[in-house]
Tab-separated table of C-alpha atoms in Angstrom:
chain	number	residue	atom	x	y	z
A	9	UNK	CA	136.750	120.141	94.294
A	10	UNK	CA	134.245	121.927	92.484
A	11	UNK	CA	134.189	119.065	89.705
A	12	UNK	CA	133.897	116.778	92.342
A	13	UNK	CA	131.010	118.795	93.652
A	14	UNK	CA	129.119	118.895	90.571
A	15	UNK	CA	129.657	114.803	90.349
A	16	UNK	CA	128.164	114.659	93.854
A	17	UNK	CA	124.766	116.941	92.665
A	18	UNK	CA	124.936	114.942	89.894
A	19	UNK	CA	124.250	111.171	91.253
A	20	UNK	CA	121.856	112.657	94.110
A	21	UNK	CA	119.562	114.183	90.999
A	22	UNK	CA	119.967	110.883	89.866
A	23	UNK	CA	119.529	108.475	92.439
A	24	UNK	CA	116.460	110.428	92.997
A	25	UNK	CA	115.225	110.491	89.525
A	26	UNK	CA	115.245	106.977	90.007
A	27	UNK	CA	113.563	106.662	93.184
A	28	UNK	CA	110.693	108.736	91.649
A	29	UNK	CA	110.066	106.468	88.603
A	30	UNK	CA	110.066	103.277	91.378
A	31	UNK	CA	107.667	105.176	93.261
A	32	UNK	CA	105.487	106.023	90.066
A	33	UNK	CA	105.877	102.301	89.032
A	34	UNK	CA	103.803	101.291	92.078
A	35	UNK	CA	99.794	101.609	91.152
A	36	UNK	CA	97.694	101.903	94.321
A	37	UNK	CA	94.947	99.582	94.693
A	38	UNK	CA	92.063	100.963	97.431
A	39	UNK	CA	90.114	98.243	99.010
A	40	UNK	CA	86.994	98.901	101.044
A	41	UNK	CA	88.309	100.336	104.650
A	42	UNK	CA	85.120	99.018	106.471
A	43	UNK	CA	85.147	96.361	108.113
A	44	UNK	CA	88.638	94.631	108.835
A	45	UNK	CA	88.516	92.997	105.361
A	46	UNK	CA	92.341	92.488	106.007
A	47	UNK	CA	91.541	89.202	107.509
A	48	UNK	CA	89.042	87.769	105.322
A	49	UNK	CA	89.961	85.405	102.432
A	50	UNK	CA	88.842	87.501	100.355
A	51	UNK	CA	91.932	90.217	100.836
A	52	UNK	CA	94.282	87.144	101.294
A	53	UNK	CA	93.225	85.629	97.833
A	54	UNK	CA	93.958	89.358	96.544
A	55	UNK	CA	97.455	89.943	97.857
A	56	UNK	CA	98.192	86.492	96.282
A	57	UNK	CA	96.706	87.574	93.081
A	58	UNK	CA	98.530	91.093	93.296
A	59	UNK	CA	101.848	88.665	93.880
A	60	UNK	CA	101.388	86.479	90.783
A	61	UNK	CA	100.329	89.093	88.535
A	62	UNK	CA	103.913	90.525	88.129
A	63	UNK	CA	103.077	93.872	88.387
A	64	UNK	CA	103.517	96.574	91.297
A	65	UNK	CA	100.629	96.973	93.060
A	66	UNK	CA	99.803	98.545	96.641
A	67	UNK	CA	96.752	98.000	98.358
A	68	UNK	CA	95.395	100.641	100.327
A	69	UNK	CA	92.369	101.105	102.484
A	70	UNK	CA	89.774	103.709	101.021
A	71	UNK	CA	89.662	106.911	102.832
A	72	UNK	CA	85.995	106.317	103.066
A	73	UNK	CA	84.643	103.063	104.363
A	74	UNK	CA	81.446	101.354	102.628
A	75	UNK	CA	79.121	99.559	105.367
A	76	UNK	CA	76.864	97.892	102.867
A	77	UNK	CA	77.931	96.369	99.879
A	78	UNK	CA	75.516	98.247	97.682
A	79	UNK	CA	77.221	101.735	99.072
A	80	UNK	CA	80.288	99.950	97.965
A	81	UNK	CA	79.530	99.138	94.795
A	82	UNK	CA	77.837	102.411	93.207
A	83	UNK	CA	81.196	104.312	94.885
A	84	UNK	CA	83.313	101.960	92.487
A	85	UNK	CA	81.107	102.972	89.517
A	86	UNK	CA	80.931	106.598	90.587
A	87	UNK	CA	84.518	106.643	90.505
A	88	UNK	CA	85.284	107.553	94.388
A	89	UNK	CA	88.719	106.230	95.598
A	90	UNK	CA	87.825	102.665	95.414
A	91	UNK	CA	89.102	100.271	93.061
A	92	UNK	CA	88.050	97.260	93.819
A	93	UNK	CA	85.451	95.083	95.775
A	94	UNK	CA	84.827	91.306	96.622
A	95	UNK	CA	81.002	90.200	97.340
A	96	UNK	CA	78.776	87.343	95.496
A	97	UNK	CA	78.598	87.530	91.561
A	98	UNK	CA	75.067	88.883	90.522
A	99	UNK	CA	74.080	90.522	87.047
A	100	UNK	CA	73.334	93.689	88.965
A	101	UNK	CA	76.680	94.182	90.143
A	102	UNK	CA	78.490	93.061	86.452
A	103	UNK	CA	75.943	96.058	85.151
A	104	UNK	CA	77.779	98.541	86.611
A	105	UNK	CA	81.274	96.801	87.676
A	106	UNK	CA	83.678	94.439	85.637
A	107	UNK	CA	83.882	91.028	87.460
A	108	UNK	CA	87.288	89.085	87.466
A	109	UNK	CA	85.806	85.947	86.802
A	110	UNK	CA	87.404	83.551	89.469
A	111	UNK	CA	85.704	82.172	92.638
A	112	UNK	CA	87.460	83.617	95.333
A	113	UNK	CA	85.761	81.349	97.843
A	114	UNK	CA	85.353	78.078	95.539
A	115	UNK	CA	81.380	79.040	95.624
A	116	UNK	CA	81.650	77.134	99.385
A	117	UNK	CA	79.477	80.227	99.882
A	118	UNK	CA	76.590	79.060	97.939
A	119	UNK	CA	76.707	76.015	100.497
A	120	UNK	CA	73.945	77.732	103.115
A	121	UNK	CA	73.618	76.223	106.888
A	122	UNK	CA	71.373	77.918	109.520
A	123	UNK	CA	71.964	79.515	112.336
A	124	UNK	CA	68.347	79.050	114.637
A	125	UNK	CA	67.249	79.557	118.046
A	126	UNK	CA	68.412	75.568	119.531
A	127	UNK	CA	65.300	74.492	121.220
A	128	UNK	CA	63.924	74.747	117.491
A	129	UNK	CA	66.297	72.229	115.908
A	130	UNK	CA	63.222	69.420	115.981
A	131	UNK	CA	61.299	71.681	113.701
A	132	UNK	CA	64.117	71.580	111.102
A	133	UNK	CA	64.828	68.114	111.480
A	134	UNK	CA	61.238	67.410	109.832
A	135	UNK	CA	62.133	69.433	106.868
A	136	UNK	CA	62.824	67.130	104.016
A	137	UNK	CA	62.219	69.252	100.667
A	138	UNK	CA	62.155	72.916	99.759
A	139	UNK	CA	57.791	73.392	99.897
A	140	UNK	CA	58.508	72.686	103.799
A	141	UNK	CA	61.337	74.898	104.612
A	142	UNK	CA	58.703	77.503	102.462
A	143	UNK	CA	56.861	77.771	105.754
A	144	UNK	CA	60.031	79.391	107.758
A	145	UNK	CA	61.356	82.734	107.663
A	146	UNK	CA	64.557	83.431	106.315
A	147	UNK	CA	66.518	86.438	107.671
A	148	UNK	CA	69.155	87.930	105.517
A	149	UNK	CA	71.683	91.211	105.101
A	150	UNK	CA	70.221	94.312	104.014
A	151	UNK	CA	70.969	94.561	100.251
A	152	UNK	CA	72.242	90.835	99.963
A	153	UNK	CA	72.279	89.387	96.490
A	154	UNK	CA	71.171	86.024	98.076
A	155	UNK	CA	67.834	87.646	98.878
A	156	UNK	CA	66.641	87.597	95.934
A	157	UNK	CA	67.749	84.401	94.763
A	158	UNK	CA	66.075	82.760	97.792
A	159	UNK	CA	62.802	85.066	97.039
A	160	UNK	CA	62.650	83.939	93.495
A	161	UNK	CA	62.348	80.073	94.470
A	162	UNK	CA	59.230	81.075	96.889
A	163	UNK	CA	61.208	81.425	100.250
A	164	UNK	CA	59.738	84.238	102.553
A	165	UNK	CA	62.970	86.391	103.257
A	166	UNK	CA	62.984	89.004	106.031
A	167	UNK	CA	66.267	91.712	105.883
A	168	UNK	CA	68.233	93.936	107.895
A	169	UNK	CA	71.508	94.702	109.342
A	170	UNK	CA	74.006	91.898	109.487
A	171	UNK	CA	74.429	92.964	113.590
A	172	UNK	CA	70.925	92.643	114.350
A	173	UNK	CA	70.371	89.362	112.617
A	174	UNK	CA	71.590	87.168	115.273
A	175	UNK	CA	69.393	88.702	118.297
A	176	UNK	CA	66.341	88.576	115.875
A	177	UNK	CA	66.854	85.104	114.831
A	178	UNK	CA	66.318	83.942	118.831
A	179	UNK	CA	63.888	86.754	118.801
A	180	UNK	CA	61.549	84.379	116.357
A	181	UNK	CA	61.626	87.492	113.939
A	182	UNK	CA	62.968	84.799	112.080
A	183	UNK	CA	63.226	81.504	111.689
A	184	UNK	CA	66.335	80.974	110.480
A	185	UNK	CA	69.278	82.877	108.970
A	186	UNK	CA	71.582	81.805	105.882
A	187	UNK	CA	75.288	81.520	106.243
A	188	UNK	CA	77.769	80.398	103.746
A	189	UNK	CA	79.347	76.964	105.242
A	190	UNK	CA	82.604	78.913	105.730
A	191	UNK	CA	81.131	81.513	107.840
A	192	UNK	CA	77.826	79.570	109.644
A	193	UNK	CA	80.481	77.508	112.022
A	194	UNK	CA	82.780	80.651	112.928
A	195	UNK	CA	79.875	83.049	113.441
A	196	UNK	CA	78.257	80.688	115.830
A	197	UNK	CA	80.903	79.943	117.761
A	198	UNK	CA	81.471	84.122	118.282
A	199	UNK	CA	78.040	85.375	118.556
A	200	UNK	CA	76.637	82.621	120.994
A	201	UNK	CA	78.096	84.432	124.162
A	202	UNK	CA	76.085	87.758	122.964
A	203	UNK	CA	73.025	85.740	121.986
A	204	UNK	CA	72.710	82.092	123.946
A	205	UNK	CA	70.458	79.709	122.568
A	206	UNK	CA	71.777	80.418	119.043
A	207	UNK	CA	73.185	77.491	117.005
A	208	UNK	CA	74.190	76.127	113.584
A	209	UNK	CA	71.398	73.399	112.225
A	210	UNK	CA	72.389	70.403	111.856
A	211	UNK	CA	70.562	68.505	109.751
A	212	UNK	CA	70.468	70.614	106.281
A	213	UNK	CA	71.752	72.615	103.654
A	214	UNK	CA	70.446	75.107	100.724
A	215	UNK	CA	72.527	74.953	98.072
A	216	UNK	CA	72.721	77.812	94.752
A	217	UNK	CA	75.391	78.493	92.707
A	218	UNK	CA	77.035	81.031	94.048
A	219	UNK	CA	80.289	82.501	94.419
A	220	UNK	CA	82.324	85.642	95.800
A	221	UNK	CA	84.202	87.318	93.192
A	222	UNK	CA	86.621	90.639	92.940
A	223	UNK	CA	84.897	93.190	90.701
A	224	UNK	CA	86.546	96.807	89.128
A	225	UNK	CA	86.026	99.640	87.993
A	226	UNK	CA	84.960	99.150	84.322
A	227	UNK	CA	87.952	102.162	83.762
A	228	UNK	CA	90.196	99.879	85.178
A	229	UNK	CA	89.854	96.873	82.498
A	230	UNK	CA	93.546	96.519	82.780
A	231	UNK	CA	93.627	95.688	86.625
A	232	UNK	CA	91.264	93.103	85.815
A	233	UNK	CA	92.953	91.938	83.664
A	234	UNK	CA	96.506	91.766	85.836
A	235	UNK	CA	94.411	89.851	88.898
A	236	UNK	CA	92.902	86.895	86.483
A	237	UNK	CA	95.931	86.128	85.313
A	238	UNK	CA	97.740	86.360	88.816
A	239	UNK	CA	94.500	84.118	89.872
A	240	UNK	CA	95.039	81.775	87.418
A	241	UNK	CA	99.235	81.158	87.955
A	242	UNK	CA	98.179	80.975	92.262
A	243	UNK	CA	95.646	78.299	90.974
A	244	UNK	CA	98.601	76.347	88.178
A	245	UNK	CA	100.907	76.513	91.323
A	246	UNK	CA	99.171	75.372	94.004
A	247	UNK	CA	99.345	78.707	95.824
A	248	UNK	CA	95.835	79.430	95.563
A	249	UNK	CA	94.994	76.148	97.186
A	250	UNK	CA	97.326	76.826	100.026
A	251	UNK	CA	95.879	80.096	101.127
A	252	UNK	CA	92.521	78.619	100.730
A	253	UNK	CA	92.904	75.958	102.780
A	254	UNK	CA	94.501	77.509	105.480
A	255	UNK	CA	91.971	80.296	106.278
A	256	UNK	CA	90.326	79.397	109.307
A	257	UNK	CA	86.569	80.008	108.392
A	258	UNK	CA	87.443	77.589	105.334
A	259	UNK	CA	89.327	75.080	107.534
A	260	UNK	CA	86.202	74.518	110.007
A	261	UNK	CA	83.967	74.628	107.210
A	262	UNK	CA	85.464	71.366	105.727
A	263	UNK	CA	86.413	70.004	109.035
A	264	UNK	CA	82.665	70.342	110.882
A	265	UNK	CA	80.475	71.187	108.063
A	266	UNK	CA	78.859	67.617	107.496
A	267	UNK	CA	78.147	68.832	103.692
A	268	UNK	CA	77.751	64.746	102.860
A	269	UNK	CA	75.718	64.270	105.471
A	270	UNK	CA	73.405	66.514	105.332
A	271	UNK	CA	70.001	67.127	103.039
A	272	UNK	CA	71.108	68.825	100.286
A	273	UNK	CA	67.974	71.484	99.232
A	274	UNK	CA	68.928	73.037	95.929
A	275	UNK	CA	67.716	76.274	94.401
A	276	UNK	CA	69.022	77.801	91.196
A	277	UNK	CA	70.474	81.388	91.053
A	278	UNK	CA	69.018	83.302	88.124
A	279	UNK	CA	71.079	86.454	88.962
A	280	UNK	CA	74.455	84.466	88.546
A	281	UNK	CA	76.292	86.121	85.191
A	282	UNK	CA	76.843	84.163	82.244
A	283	UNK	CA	81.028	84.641	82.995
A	284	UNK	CA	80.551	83.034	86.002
A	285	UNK	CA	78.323	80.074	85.140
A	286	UNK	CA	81.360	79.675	82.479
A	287	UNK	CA	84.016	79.418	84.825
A	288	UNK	CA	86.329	76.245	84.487
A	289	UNK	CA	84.768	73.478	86.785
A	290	UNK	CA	87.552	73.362	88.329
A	291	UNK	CA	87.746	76.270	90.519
A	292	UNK	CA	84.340	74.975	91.878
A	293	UNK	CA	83.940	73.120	95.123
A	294	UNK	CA	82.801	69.467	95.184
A	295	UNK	CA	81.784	68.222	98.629
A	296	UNK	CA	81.547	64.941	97.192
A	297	UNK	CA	85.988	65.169	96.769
């Protein structure tokens, strides 16, 4: 009995030995709480990543949440519990973060459409080059990388709070504000009840390269490492593509976009990093396909 016992105390010690080192083997992974980012593409593309990089990662909502990205970004650096981030590539951010270089949205967001006050759409209809868009106002987020790309090719930018963008773009304290293709058509189609009158343009688009990208911790070289190569087998498999095409922002983009009909106005981005302008071609989106 007593052998038997001792057996028993044994295989519980054991068992959970064991169930400690499982436990240990999973590395936590906290994502930016603010938000709802669990149903952007953005977290999607992740958990695939975190899937196909073979290793045991948990994702788990920061105990603080970031409301602007550039809060977001300096607690990553500062080393707050925050591991990892997803907003546009710009040299500023690879500074103080390392980038996985992979373009989590195809740089689709680089594709801009407007959202203006309706009545107005005869005044965009006459814009044929970028000298006369020059004479509208651009609104854009608070802290926004595409500010200053837009400010550096001579287009008058206002900013503020993504919330208050929509009410001051049928307010005329703006002309016109930016959207990526795959969120112009979706925010539209929420925000018009709130803030009648306001529609997507339909004649043009500004173009940059651009593209939304997870960035680390530069402590944490070997999680970037892990999600570029589970990036890379999602893209060799087809997975990637799957998830990408099913989100629905992405899904309306392509399917009421009208990116080869419409005027294409292109910019450069000076503030894209040299890892991202080297990306495979690939992984870039071609409305012309």
């Amino acid at each position: 009995m007593l052998k038997h016992s001792i057996l028993c105390a044994m295989a519980l010690a054991a068992s959970c030995l064991f169930s400690g080192a499982k436990a240990a083997d999973k590395l936590e992974i906290y994502y930016n709480s603010a938000g709802g980012k669990e149903k952007t593409l953005g977290y999607q593309v992740l958990q695939l990543a975190i899937e196909k990089s073979g290793k045991s990662y948990v994702l788990k909502p920061s105990p603080t949440g970031y409301s602007s990205n550039a809060g977001m970004v300096d607690a990553i650096a500062n080393g707050a519990q925050i591991d990892i981030g997803w907003v546009n590539a710009a040299k500023a951010v690879s500074a103080k973060l390392l980038s996985v270089p992979f373009p989590i949205d195809r740089g689709l967001g680089g594709y801009r459409l407007f959202l203006i006050d309706g009545a107005r759409q005869g005044e965009f209809s006459r814009v044929k080059t970028l000298d006369d868009l020059k004479s509208f106002i651009a609104l854009q987020g608070t802290g926004w990388a595409d500010v200053d790309v837009m400010r550096k090719s001579g287009l008058t930018v206002r900013t503020g709070p993504q919330k208050n963008l929509y009410r001051m773009t049928m307010g005329r304290r703006g002309d016109y504000f930016a959207r990526g293709v795959n969120e112009a058509l979706n925010e539209q189609a929420k925000q018009v009840a709130d803030v009648p009158g306001l529609a997507v343009e339909k004649t043009l688009v500004l173009q940059y390269p651009s593209a939304s990208i997870f960035y680390v911790s530069k402590s944490r070289p070997e999680l970037r490492d892990d999600l570029m190569r589970g990036l890379e087998q999602a893209w060799r498999d087809g997975s990637f593509e799957e998830v990408f095409l099913s989100n629905p922002d992405i899904r309306l983009a392509l399917e009421k976009g009208d990116l080869k009909t419409r005027t294409i106005l292109k910019i450069p981005n000076p503030n894209l990093p040299e890892d991202i302008l080297a990306m495979d071609a690939r992984y870039w989106f071609d409305p012309q396909k």
